[in-house]
Short mmCIF file of C-alpha atoms in Angstrom, two decimals:
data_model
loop_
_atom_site.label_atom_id
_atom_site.label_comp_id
_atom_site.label_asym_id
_atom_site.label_seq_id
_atom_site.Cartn_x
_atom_site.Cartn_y
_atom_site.Cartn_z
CA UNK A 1 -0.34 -15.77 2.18
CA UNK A 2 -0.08 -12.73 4.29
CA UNK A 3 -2.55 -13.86 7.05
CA UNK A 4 -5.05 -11.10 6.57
CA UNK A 5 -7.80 -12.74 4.40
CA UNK A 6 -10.77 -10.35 2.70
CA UNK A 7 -13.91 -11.54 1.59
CA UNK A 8 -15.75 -10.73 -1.04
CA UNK A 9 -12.79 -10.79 -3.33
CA UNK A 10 -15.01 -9.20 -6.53
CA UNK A 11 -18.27 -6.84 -5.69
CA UNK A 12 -20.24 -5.44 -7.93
CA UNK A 13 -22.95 -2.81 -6.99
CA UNK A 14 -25.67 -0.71 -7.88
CA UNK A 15 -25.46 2.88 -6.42
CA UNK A 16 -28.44 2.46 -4.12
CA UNK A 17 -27.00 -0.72 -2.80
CA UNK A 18 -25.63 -1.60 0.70
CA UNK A 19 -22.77 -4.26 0.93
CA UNK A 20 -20.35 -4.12 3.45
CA UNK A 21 -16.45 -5.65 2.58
CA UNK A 22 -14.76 -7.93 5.56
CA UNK A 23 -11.38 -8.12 6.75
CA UNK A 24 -9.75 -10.55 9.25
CA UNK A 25 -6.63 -11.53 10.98
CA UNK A 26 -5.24 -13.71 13.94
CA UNK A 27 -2.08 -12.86 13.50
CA UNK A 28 -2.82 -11.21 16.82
CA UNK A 29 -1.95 -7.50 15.31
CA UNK A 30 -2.88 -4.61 16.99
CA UNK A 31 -3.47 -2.08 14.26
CA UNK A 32 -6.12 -2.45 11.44
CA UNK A 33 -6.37 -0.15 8.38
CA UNK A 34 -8.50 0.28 5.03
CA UNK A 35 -6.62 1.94 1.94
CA UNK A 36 -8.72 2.50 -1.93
CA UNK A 37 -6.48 1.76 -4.48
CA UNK A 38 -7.05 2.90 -7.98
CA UNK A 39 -5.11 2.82 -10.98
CA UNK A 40 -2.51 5.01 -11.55
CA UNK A 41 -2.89 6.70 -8.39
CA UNK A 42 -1.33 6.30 -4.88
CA UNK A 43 -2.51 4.16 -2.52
CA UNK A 44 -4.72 6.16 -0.16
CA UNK A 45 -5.45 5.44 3.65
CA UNK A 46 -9.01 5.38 4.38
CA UNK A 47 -8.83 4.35 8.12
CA UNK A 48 -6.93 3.28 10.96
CA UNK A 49 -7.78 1.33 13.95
CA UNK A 50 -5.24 0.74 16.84
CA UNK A 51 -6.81 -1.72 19.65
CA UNK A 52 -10.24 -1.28 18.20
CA UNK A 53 -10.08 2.16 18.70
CA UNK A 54 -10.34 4.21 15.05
CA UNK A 55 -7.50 6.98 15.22
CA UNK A 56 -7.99 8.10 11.73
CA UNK A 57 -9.71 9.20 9.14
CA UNK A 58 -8.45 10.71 6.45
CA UNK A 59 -11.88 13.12 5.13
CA UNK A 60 -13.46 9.88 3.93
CA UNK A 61 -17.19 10.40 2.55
CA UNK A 62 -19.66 9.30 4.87
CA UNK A 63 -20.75 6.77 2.22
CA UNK A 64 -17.97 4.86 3.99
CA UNK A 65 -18.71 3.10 7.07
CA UNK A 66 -15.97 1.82 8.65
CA UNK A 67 -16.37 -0.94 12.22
CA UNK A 68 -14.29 -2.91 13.82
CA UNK A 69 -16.04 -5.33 16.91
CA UNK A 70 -12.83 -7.00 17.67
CA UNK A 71 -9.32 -6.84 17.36
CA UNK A 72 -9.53 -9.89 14.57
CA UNK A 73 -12.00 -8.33 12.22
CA UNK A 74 -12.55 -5.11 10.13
CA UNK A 75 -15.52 -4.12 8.23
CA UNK A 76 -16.12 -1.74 5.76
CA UNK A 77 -19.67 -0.48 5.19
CA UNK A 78 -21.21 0.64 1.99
CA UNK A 79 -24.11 2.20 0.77
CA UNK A 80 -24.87 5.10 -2.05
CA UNK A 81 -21.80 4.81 -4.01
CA UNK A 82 -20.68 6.76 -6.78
CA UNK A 83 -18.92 5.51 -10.01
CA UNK A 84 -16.07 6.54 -8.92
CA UNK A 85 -15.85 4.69 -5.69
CA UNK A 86 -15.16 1.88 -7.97
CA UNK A 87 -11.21 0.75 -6.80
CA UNK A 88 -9.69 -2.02 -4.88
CA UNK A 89 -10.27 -1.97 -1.28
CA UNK A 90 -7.24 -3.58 0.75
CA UNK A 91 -6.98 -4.24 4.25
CA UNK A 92 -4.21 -4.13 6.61
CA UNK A 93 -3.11 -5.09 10.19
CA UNK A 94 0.24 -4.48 11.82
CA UNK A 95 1.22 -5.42 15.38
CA UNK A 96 1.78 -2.13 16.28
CA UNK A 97 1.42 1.61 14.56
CA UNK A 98 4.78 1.28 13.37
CA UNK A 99 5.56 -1.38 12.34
CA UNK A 100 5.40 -3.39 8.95
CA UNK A 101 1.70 -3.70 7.41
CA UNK A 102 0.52 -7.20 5.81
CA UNK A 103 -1.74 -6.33 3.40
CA UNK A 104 -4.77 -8.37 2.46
CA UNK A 105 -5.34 -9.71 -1.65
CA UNK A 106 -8.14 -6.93 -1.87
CA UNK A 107 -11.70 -6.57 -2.75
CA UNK A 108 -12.10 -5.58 -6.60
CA UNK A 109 -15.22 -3.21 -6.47
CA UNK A 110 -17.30 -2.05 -9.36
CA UNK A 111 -20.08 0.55 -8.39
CA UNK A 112 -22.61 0.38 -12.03
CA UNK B 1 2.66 18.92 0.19
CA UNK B 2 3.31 15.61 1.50
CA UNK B 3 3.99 13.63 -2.11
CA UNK B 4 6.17 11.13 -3.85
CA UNK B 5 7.01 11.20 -7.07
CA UNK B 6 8.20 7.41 -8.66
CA UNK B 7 9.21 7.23 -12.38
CA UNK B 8 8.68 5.40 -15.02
CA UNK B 9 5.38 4.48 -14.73
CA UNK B 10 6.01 0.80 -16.58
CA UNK B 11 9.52 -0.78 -17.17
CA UNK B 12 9.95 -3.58 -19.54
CA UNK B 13 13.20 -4.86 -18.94
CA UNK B 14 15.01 -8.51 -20.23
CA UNK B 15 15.57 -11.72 -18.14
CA UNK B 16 19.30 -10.46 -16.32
CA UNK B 17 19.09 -6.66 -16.77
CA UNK B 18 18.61 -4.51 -14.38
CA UNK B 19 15.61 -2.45 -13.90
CA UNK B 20 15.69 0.83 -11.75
CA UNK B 21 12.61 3.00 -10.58
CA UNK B 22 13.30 6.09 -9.21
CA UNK B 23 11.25 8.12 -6.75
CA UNK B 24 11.92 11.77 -5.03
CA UNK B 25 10.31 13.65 -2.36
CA UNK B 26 10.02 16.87 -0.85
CA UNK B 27 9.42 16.88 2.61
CA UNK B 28 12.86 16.95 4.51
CA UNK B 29 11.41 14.98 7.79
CA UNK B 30 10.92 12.12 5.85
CA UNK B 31 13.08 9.32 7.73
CA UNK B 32 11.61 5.96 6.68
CA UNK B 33 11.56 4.99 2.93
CA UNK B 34 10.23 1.39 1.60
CA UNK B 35 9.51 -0.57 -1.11
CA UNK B 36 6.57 -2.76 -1.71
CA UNK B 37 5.87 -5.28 -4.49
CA UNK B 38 2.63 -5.84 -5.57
CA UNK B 39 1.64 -9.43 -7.44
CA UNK B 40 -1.78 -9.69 -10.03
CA UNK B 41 -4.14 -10.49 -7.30
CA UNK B 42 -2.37 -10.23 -4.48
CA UNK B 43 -1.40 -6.89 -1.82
CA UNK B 44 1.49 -5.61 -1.67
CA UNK B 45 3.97 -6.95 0.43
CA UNK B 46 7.10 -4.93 1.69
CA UNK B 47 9.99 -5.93 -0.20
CA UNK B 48 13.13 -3.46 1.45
CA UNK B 49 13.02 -0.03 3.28
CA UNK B 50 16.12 2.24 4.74
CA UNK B 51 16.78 5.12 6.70
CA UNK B 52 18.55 8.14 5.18
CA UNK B 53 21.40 7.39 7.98
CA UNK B 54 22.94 4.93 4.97
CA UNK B 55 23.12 5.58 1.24
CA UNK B 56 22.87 1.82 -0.11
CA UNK B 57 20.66 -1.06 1.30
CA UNK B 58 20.92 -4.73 -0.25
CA UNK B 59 18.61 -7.39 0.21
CA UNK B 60 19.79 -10.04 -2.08
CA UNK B 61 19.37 -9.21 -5.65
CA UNK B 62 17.40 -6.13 -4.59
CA UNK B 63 19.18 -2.59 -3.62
CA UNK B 64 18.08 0.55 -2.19
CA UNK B 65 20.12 3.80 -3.36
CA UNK B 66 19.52 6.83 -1.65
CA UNK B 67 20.70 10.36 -2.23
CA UNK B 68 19.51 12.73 0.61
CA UNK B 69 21.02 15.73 -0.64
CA UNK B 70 18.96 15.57 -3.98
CA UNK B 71 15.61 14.18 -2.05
CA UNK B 72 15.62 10.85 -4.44
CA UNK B 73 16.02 7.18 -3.85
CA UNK B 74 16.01 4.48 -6.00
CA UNK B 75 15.48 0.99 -6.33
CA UNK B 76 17.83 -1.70 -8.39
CA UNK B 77 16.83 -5.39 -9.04
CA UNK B 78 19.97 -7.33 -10.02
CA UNK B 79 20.08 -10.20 -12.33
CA UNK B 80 16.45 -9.63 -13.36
CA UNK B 81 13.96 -12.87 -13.44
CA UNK B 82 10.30 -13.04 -14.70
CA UNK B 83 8.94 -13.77 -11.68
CA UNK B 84 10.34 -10.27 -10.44
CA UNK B 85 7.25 -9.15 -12.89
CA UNK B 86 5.35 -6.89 -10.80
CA UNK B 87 4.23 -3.65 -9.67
CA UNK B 88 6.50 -2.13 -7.15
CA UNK B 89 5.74 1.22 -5.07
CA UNK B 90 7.87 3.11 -3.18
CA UNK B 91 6.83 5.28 0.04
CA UNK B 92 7.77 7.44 2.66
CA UNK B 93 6.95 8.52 5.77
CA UNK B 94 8.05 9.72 9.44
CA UNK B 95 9.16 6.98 11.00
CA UNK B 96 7.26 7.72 14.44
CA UNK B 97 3.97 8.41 13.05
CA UNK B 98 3.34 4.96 11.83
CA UNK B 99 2.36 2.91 9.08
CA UNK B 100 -0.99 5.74 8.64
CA UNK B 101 1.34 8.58 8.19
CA UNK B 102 2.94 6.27 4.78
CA UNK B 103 2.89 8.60 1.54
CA UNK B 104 3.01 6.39 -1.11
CA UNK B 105 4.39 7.02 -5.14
CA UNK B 106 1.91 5.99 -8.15
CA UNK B 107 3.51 2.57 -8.68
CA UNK B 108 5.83 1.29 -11.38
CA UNK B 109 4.92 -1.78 -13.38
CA UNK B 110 7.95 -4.04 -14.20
CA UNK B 111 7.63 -6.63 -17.00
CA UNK B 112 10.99 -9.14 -16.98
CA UNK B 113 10.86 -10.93 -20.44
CA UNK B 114 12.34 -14.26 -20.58
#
């Protein structure tokens, strides 16, 4: 195991729904992101967080909430999703911005 | 455009061969390169990266070949096993600009039959 654990590890929602997806770490990392991965395409970054700070965000849809109280835990807030939002959501911390990323096992998500 | 290109998009290869996905790029300032294996169920995990200051990078049975003139690099997997059964990605990125500045290709999925 990587260390970075994320819970739920299968969601499924309606499109009026709010859920939120959790991500944590004490590996005492720095750096927190959220990528979407869907099939056949490359992974994409959602968000980054550096000492709880969010330093980007790469023209996610609002539907996307991202929050991060601590430097242990990440959350990922959803509500109104489309069809398409359907993926798997990983998490990732590093102990600084550039160095390696320990990625979480995901959180399968089905939007119906 | 920032992209990576990785090829084939799923590799079916027997126990002791030797599997190789390729990937190319086209933006020049590109100075960090991994690899990352991805398990059913699991994230992916970095495997091996280099720097285009070398042209070959080993890490036991796996090897990094890169070409800078012709934008490509390439990974090998010696002595192929079934538990090397996995999707692997490659990526690239500026090496300053972090783990959020990471352009990643579309993933290959290797099957190692016994």
């Amino acid at each position: 195991e990587t260390g970075v654990t994320q819970t739920p590890r299968h969601l499924v929602m309606g499109m009026t729904n709010k859920k939120s997806l959790k991500c944590e770490q004490h590996l005492g990392h720095n750096a927190m992101y959220w990528y979407k991965q869907s099939a056949k395409k490359p992974l994409e970054l959602m968000f980054v967080y550096s000492l709880e700070e969010r330093v980007e965000n790469n023209s996610v849809p609002s539907r996307f909430s991202p929050e991060c109280p601590n430097s242990s835990h990440l959350f990922l807030h959803l509500h109104t999703l489309q069809p398409e939002d359907s993926a798997l959501y990983l998490c990732a911390s590093s102990p600084g911005r550039n160095t390696e990323a320990f990625f979480g096992q995901g959180t399968r998500l089905t939007v119906v | 455009q920032q992209q990576v290109k990785q090829s084939p998009q799923s590799l079916i290869v027997q126990k002791g061969g030797i599997p190789i996905i390729n990937c190319a790029y086209e933006n020049t300032a590109f100075d960090y390169f991994p690899w990352y294996q991805q398990f059913p169920g699991k994230g992916p995990a970095l495997l091996i990266a280099i720097r285009p200051d070398v042209s070959e990078k080993k890490e036991g049975r796996f090897t990094i070949s890169f070409n800078k003139s012709a934008k490509q690099f390439s990974l090998h997997i010696m002595d192929s096993q079934p538990g090397d059964s996995a999707t692997y990605f490659c990526a690239a990125s500026i090496g300053n600009f972090g783990n959020e500045k990471l352009t990643f290709g579309t993933g290959t999925r290797l099957t190692i039959i016994p």
